[in-house]
């Protein structure tokens, strides 16, 4: 049963003191993940266990106990992301291109990088960031890439007065007269526009 209530997903998970307990939760998570069919990662708090364990299954199943990101690239990239807790949502997020992770059940450091010809590397790199975020109470919406809304150029009525400039001179005239001048390239619409 995967939790979809945002307030529960915002819970910060507790560190585990026992690797065995972490491995048990990891096995449970992998089982749940397999049942979802489409999922590639799951964090313990998504199934109601507020402990720092998550799993990622892109290239091979991986359990991460008490994982933490110890290095991250400044460079980020935009990625189309989904989440098992928000099954109907697809958003664009901003993620680090590469990260280094330490986890209690892995010796040494684990490196993940999206800077690769294999798309699975990007999936894995994003998935690890996504799952560790869950353990810290963040969802993908906290990483959403927000584009400034595109402002379409205003279109003018033929009799609407506009201000045009050639750099030295400024004229105010009806748009229908200004249009050929603007199209000639010598004049351009000034920022200032009067409606009279
Ligand atoms: Zn998720």
XYZ file of N, CA and C and ligand atoms in Angstrom:
589
model
N 0.855 -1.194 0.000
C 0.000 0.000 0.000
C 0.889 1.242 0.000
N 0.823 1.988 -1.048
C 1.709 3.153 -1.135
C 0.977 4.420 -0.684
N 1.664 5.125 0.198
C 1.086 6.329 0.808
C 1.067 7.482 -0.181
N -0.079 8.155 -0.211
C -0.213 9.280 -1.136
C -0.477 10.597 -0.406
N -0.658 10.529 0.924
C -0.928 11.782 1.655
C 0.356 12.580 1.806
N 0.309 13.790 1.306
C 1.502 14.648 1.314
C 2.041 14.850 2.732
N 1.136 15.059 3.708
C 1.607 15.350 5.072
C 2.446 14.191 5.618
N 2.059 12.966 5.291
C 2.831 11.805 5.752
C 4.161 11.701 5.025
N 4.148 12.110 3.753
C 5.384 12.043 2.972
C 6.378 13.116 3.381
N 5.896 14.099 4.131
C 6.790 15.175 4.573
C 7.503 14.830 5.876
N 7.264 13.629 6.375
C 7.926 13.186 7.600
C 9.403 12.908 7.325
N 10.254 13.410 8.191
C 11.685 13.132 8.046
C 11.965 11.784 8.715
N 12.581 10.892 7.974
C 12.787 9.530 8.479
C 13.963 9.453 9.458
N 13.821 8.507 10.389
C 14.860 8.308 11.414
C 15.962 7.385 10.898
N 17.179 7.651 11.327
C 18.298 6.768 10.972
C 18.142 5.427 11.679
N 18.672 4.401 11.052
C 18.615 3.065 11.657
C 19.938 2.778 12.349
N 19.850 2.036 13.460
C 21.089 1.659 14.126
C 21.484 0.242 13.733
N 20.550 -0.475 13.127
C 20.849 -1.865 12.773
C 20.740 -2.088 11.266
N 21.816 -2.607 10.698
C 21.831 -2.920 9.265
C 20.805 -4.010 8.953
N 20.686 -4.980 9.893
C 19.740 -6.092 9.681
C 18.314 -5.546 9.516
N 17.958 -4.627 10.402
C 16.615 -4.045 10.314
C 16.460 -3.318 8.968
N 17.522 -2.621 8.566
C 17.501 -1.907 7.293
C 17.331 -2.863 6.129
N 18.005 -4.005 6.212
C 17.903 -4.986 5.124
C 16.509 -5.593 5.037
N 15.896 -5.792 6.200
C 14.515 -6.318 6.203
C 13.569 -5.325 5.536
N 13.725 -4.063 5.904
C 12.864 -3.033 5.296
C 13.163 -2.957 3.802
N 14.442 -3.049 3.442
C 14.843 -3.009 2.035
C 14.180 -4.122 1.235
N 14.154 -5.325 1.806
C 13.546 -6.466 1.114
C 12.052 -6.233 0.914
N 11.434 -5.664 1.960
C 10.008 -5.355 1.884
C 9.736 -4.303 0.797
N 10.621 -3.314 0.738
C 10.470 -2.252 -0.271
C 10.628 -2.804 -1.682
N 11.599 -3.687 -1.870
C 11.818 -4.254 -3.209
C 10.607 -5.082 -3.642
N 10.015 -5.769 -2.667
C 8.835 -6.572 -2.967
C 7.688 -5.649 -3.392
N 7.468 -4.595 -2.623
C 6.417 -3.610 -2.958
C 6.679 -2.985 -4.326
N 7.960 -2.694 -4.569
C 8.328 -2.037 -5.824
C 8.023 -2.947 -7.009
N 8.324 -4.227 -6.871
C 8.051 -5.196 -7.941
C 6.558 -5.226 -8.251
N 5.748 -5.116 -7.193
C 4.296 -5.170 -7.396
C 3.756 -3.956 -8.146
N 4.481 -2.852 -8.077
C 4.001 -1.658 -8.793
C 4.207 -1.793 -10.301
N 5.062 -2.686 -10.706
C 5.404 -2.959 -12.108
C 6.169 -1.824 -12.797
N 5.713 -0.573 -12.621
C 6.362 0.501 -13.369
C 7.383 1.277 -12.535
N 7.385 1.036 -11.225
C 8.248 1.853 -10.363
C 9.718 1.473 -10.467
N 10.579 2.452 -10.263
C 12.020 2.170 -10.274
C 12.675 2.524 -8.939
N 11.875 3.024 -8.000
C 12.446 3.352 -6.699
C 11.352 3.535 -5.674
N 11.699 3.305 -4.412
C 10.707 3.446 -3.339
C 11.437 3.758 -2.043
N 10.839 4.642 -1.263
C 11.421 5.011 0.026
C 10.513 4.464 1.129
N 11.106 4.142 2.282
C 10.357 3.491 3.359
C 9.135 4.297 3.795
N 9.259 5.625 3.856
C 8.087 6.401 4.306
C 6.947 6.374 3.299
N 7.203 5.910 2.086
C 6.104 5.761 1.124
C 5.245 4.546 1.447
N 5.760 3.651 2.314
C 4.905 2.538 2.752
C 4.666 2.620 4.268
N 4.860 3.800 4.806
C 4.499 4.040 6.200
C 5.563 3.678 7.221
N 6.782 3.404 6.766
C 7.872 3.108 7.708
C 8.808 4.309 7.707
N 8.832 5.032 8.814
C 9.623 6.276 8.813
C 11.074 6.033 9.208
N 11.726 5.201 8.426
C 13.138 4.872 8.660
C 13.921 5.154 7.382
N 15.211 5.458 7.573
C 16.019 5.873 6.415
C 16.489 4.683 5.565
N 15.561 4.151 4.821
C 15.895 3.079 3.870
C 15.152 3.375 2.570
N 15.854 3.218 1.458
C 15.168 3.327 0.175
C 15.770 2.305 -0.774
N 15.026 2.036 -1.829
C 15.528 1.110 -2.840
C 15.428 1.760 -4.209
N 16.341 1.344 -5.074
C 16.378 1.836 -6.446
C 16.567 0.598 -7.305
N 15.788 0.497 -8.359
C 15.961 -0.668 -9.223
C 15.920 -0.235 -10.677
N 17.064 0.242 -11.135
C 17.153 0.665 -12.532
C 17.973 -0.368 -13.293
N 19.219 -0.509 -12.911
C 20.077 -1.503 -13.570
C 20.051 -2.803 -12.784
N 20.058 -2.637 -11.468
C 19.972 -3.810 -10.590
C 19.376 -3.325 -9.274
N 18.720 -4.222 -8.532
C 18.110 -3.785 -7.278
C 19.177 -3.340 -6.273
N 18.937 -2.212 -5.667
C 19.912 -1.653 -4.740
C 19.181 -1.150 -3.504
N 19.654 -1.572 -2.336
C 19.079 -1.093 -1.070
C 20.058 -0.074 -0.496
N 19.541 1.045 -0.049
C 20.389 2.065 0.569
C 19.901 2.300 2.000
N 20.775 1.990 2.966
C 20.432 2.164 4.379
C 21.169 3.395 4.909
N 20.422 4.294 5.527
C 20.961 5.580 6.001
C 21.773 6.288 4.909
N 21.217 6.414 3.713
C 22.011 7.036 2.642
C 22.121 8.543 2.836
N 23.251 9.064 2.421
C 23.335 10.530 2.355
C 24.184 10.947 1.163
N 23.788 12.073 0.598
C 24.531 12.622 -0.543
C 25.689 13.413 0.047
N 26.907 12.995 -0.270
C 28.067 13.683 0.306
C 28.708 14.659 -0.689
N 28.386 14.484 -1.962
C 28.878 15.417 -2.975
C 27.821 15.545 -4.050
N 27.657 16.751 -4.567
C 26.734 16.920 -5.699
C 27.285 17.968 -6.644
N 27.079 17.734 -7.924
C 27.583 18.691 -8.918
C 26.757 19.958 -8.842
N 27.418 21.066 -9.131
C 26.662 22.310 -9.198
C 25.752 22.279 -10.421
N 26.251 21.631 -11.452
C 25.486 21.553 -12.690
C 24.226 20.716 -12.480
N 23.123 21.236 -12.987
C 21.871 20.521 -12.862
C 21.269 20.285 -14.239
N 20.308 19.426 -14.304
C 19.609 19.211 -15.567
C 18.120 19.016 -15.289
N 17.368 19.128 -16.350
C 15.912 19.056 -16.208
C 15.457 17.678 -16.640
N 14.595 17.089 -15.827
C 14.227 15.703 -16.060
C 12.715 15.522 -15.896
N 12.077 14.739 -16.783
C 10.649 14.469 -16.588
C 10.483 13.415 -15.504
N 9.768 13.752 -14.455
C 9.740 12.851 -13.305
C 8.323 12.477 -12.892
N 8.201 11.309 -12.317
C 6.938 10.861 -11.749
C 7.216 10.282 -10.379
N 6.175 9.912 -9.649
C 6.360 9.375 -8.302
C 5.218 8.408 -8.013
N 5.529 7.274 -7.413
C 4.495 6.283 -7.109
C 3.442 6.838 -6.152
N 3.807 7.841 -5.360
C 2.839 8.446 -4.436
C 1.927 9.456 -5.112
N 2.288 9.853 -6.336
C 1.442 10.788 -7.099
C 1.268 10.205 -8.496
N 0.509 9.116 -8.592
C 0.495 8.334 -9.832
C 0.064 9.099 -11.080
N -0.709 10.159 -10.908
C -1.193 10.848 -12.109
C -0.364 12.059 -12.494
N 0.705 12.309 -11.749
C 1.469 13.537 -11.998
C 2.778 13.247 -12.721
N 3.015 14.091 -13.701
C 4.323 14.063 -14.376
C 4.808 15.500 -14.382
N 5.973 15.739 -13.825
C 6.466 17.110 -13.791
C 7.914 17.138 -14.272
N 8.404 18.353 -14.498
C 9.814 18.489 -14.836
C 10.540 18.980 -13.596
N 11.606 18.272 -13.263
C 12.362 18.649 -12.070
C 13.771 19.066 -12.479
N 14.449 19.671 -11.530
C 15.860 20.003 -11.714
C 16.653 19.127 -10.774
N 17.607 18.392 -11.330
C 18.406 17.465 -10.519
C 19.883 17.683 -10.792
N 20.698 17.279 -9.826
C 22.143 17.383 -10.016
C 22.596 16.372 -11.066
N 23.527 16.777 -11.890
C 24.018 15.898 -12.954
C 24.771 14.706 -12.351
N 25.502 14.954 -11.269
C 26.176 13.827 -10.630
C 26.187 13.991 -9.114
N 26.162 12.850 -8.451
C 26.166 12.847 -6.981
C 27.054 11.712 -6.470
N 27.533 11.873 -5.254
C 28.258 10.800 -4.565
C 27.482 10.514 -3.284
N 27.222 9.230 -3.062
C 26.374 8.817 -1.941
C 27.137 7.870 -1.030
N 26.893 7.993 0.247
C 27.389 6.997 1.209
C 26.184 6.366 1.875
N 26.272 5.054 2.093
C 25.192 4.339 2.780
C 25.841 3.307 3.695
N 25.186 3.032 4.830
C 25.797 2.150 5.833
C 26.004 0.715 5.347
N 25.212 0.294 4.364
C 25.359 -1.088 3.886
C 26.225 -1.190 2.631
N 26.899 -0.104 2.273
C 27.816 -0.144 1.127
C 29.173 0.363 1.572
N 30.189 -0.378 1.254
C 31.535 0.079 1.589
C 31.964 1.140 0.591
N 32.634 2.134 1.073
C 33.102 3.184 0.173
C 31.957 4.037 -0.319
N 32.215 4.719 -1.441
C 31.214 5.657 -1.937
C 30.585 5.155 -3.224
N 29.359 5.570 -3.447
C 28.652 5.210 -4.676
C 28.520 6.475 -5.521
N 28.936 6.373 -6.777
C 28.835 7.545 -7.655
C 27.741 7.323 -8.690
N 26.976 8.367 -8.901
C 25.924 8.313 -9.917
C 26.070 9.541 -10.803
N 25.959 9.317 -12.102
C 26.076 10.459 -13.006
C 25.157 10.292 -14.207
N 24.480 11.367 -14.519
C 23.601 11.376 -15.688
C 24.386 11.716 -16.950
N 25.635 12.089 -16.769
C 26.474 12.485 -17.891
C 27.052 11.228 -18.533
N 26.230 10.551 -19.304
C 26.592 9.240 -19.840
C 25.759 8.981 -21.081
N 26.225 8.085 -21.938
C 25.448 7.745 -23.131
C 24.304 6.792 -22.806
N 24.379 6.183 -21.639
C 23.353 5.221 -21.237
C 22.273 5.956 -20.446
N 21.073 5.993 -20.993
C 19.966 6.715 -20.350
C 19.670 6.146 -18.961
N 19.987 4.875 -18.769
C 19.755 4.271 -17.450
C 20.590 4.929 -16.360
N 21.734 5.473 -16.747
C 22.555 6.197 -15.764
C 21.826 7.439 -15.267
N 21.132 8.110 -16.190
C 20.365 9.306 -15.800
C 19.186 8.910 -14.919
N 18.502 7.829 -15.307
C 17.374 7.352 -14.492
C 17.838 7.030 -13.070
N 18.944 6.327 -12.989
C 19.445 5.898 -11.678
C 19.859 7.111 -10.836
N 20.557 8.040 -11.477
C 21.036 9.231 -10.783
C 19.855 10.061 -10.239
N 18.813 10.206 -11.063
C 17.634 10.965 -10.628
C 16.892 10.193 -9.546
N 16.772 8.898 -9.753
C 16.016 8.069 -8.812
C 16.638 8.107 -7.413
N 17.953 8.016 -7.341
C 18.623 8.061 -6.032
C 18.345 9.412 -5.360
N 18.408 10.494 -6.121
C 18.131 11.823 -5.547
C 16.675 11.911 -5.089
N 15.785 11.350 -5.893
C 14.352 11.366 -5.584
C 14.071 10.594 -4.286
N 14.680 9.413 -4.159
C 14.402 8.578 -2.972
C 15.022 9.170 -1.703
N 16.224 9.682 -1.815
C 16.845 10.296 -0.628
C 16.043 11.530 -0.213
N 15.531 12.250 -1.192
C 14.638 13.368 -0.881
C 13.443 12.901 -0.055
N 12.831 11.777 -0.469
C 11.679 11.255 0.282
C 12.050 11.075 1.756
N 13.234 10.515 2.007
C 13.641 10.235 3.388
C 13.796 11.527 4.192
N 14.065 12.616 3.464
C 14.187 13.922 4.133
C 12.871 14.694 4.122
N 11.817 14.039 3.676
C 10.501 14.682 3.689
C 10.220 15.577 2.488
N 11.054 15.458 1.460
C 10.811 16.258 0.250
C 10.156 15.389 -0.825
N 9.302 15.997 -1.602
C 8.750 15.281 -2.757
C 9.290 15.937 -4.025
N 8.982 15.328 -5.152
C 9.489 15.870 -6.420
C 9.005 17.298 -6.660
N 7.870 17.652 -6.033
C 7.344 19.003 -6.249
C 8.268 20.070 -5.643
N 9.054 19.669 -4.665
C 10.031 20.602 -4.087
C 11.193 20.848 -5.046
N 11.319 20.023 -6.065
C 12.414 20.170 -7.050
C 11.891 20.572 -8.404
N 10.641 20.980 -8.438
C 10.017 21.270 -9.726
C 10.721 22.408 -10.455
N 10.893 22.199 -11.745
C 11.487 23.228 -12.594
C 10.352 24.120 -13.065
N 10.421 25.366 -12.674
C 9.338 26.275 -13.028
C 9.825 27.273 -14.074
N 9.135 27.275 -15.165
C 9.518 28.172 -16.252
C 8.707 29.455 -16.103
N 9.377 30.551 -16.373
C 8.664 31.828 -16.394
C 7.593 31.729 -17.478
N 6.392 32.152 -17.160
C 5.354 32.038 -18.188
C 5.730 32.846 -19.431
N 5.509 32.267 -20.550
C 5.844 32.928 -21.811
C 4.840 34.036 -22.073
N 5.363 35.212 -22.284
C 4.470 36.332 -22.556
C 4.432 36.567 -24.060
N 3.291 36.313 -24.624
C 3.171 36.484 -26.077
C 3.270 37.963 -26.413
N 3.904 38.293 -27.541
C 3.981 39.702 -27.904
C 2.566 40.250 -28.069
N 2.410 41.446 -27.573
C 1.078 42.042 -27.653
C 0.753 42.301 -29.120
N -0.452 42.063 -29.485
C -0.811 42.440 -30.849
C -1.641 43.717 -30.767
N -1.413 44.584 -31.714
C -2.021 45.909 -31.652
C -3.165 46.021 -32.640
N -4.127 46.806 -32.252
C -5.219 47.129 -33.169
C -4.718 48.136 -34.200
N -5.312 48.145 -35.363
C -4.823 49.022 -36.440
C -4.874 50.495 -36.064
N -5.848 50.857 -35.267
C -5.980 52.273 -34.896
C -5.410 52.590 -33.519
N -4.790 51.622 -32.928
C -4.194 51.839 -31.615
C -2.882 52.606 -31.809
N -2.657 53.587 -30.951
C -1.434 54.374 -31.106
C -0.274 53.692 -30.412
N 0.837 53.682 -31.120
C 2.035 53.055 -30.562
C 3.198 54.035 -30.646
N 4.211 53.770 -29.888
C 5.408 54.608 -29.921
C 6.493 53.820 -30.624
N 7.075 54.445 -31.650
C 8.179 53.758 -32.329
C 9.430 54.623 -32.238
N 10.551 53.998 -32.353
C 11.806 54.741 -32.236
C 12.826 54.192 -33.230
N 13.657 55.085 -33.739
C 14.767 54.610 -34.571
C 16.081 54.781 -33.811
N 15.965 55.000 -32.549
C 17.162 55.176 -31.725
C 17.359 56.628 -31.341
N 17.148 57.543 -32.306
C 17.287 58.972 -32.023
C 15.923 59.636 -31.875
N 15.077 59.280 -32.787
C 13.782 59.939 -32.852
C 12.680 59.006 -32.378
N 11.694 59.593 -31.751
C 10.550 58.816 -31.297
C 9.287 59.393 -31.904
N 8.446 58.536 -32.392
C 7.191 59.005 -32.986
C 6.037 58.238 -32.384
N 4.933 58.932 -32.317
C 3.723 58.245 -31.873
C 2.750 58.253 -33.047
N 2.279 57.110 -33.409
C 1.336 57.049 -34.536
C 0.477 55.814 -34.439
N -0.518 55.802 -35.271
C -1.394 54.638 -35.280
C -0.600 53.424 -35.778
N -0.956 52.284 -35.250
C -0.210 51.079 -35.573
C -0.200 50.775 -37.057
N -1.339 51.087 -37.733
C -1.388 50.771 -39.175
C -0.346 51.572 -39.967
N 0.015 52.761 -39.441
C 1.050 53.556 -40.115
C 2.444 53.130 -39.664
N 2.500 52.726 -38.435
C 3.803 52.352 -37.869
C 4.289 51.021 -38.421
N 3.347 50.172 -38.712
C 3.684 48.797 -39.114
C 4.691 48.710 -40.273
N 4.436 49.454 -41.404
C 5.427 49.354 -42.499
C 6.815 49.854 -42.096
N 6.861 50.883 -41.222
C 8.146 51.402 -40.763
C 8.881 50.350 -39.930
N 8.110 49.659 -39.087
C 8.709 48.619 -38.235
C 9.206 47.479 -39.129
N 8.366 47.142 -40.125
C 8.732 46.039 -41.017
C 9.953 46.372 -41.869
N 10.165 47.666 -42.123
C 11.343 48.060 -42.907
C 12.630 47.830 -42.107
N 12.487 47.703 -40.805
C 13.649 47.414 -39.963
C 14.293 48.665 -39.383
N 13.921 49.839 -39.898
C 14.532 51.081 -39.433
C 13.967 51.516 -38.080
N 12.729 51.201 -37.876
C 12.054 51.608 -36.645
C 11.657 50.382 -35.847
N 11.604 50.578 -34.539
C 11.055 49.483 -33.741
C 10.098 50.031 -32.698
N 9.269 49.135 -32.233
C 8.320 49.530 -31.205
C 9.072 49.880 -29.943
N 8.736 51.014 -29.391
C 9.365 51.399 -28.136
C 8.673 50.646 -27.003
N 9.381 50.519 -25.908
C 8.808 49.881 -24.729
C 7.557 50.627 -24.260
N 7.641 51.935 -24.458
C 6.531 52.764 -23.974
C 5.422 52.734 -25.004
N 4.271 52.519 -24.514
C 3.156 52.457 -25.438
C 2.000 53.223 -24.827
N 1.403 54.077 -25.614
C 0.291 54.834 -25.057
C -1.018 54.418 -25.700
N -1.972 54.343 -24.901
C -3.301 54.049 -25.417
C -4.136 55.318 -25.281
N -4.444 55.934 -26.403
C -5.279 57.145 -26.327
C -6.436 57.068 -27.309
Zn 8.537 9.251 -5.111
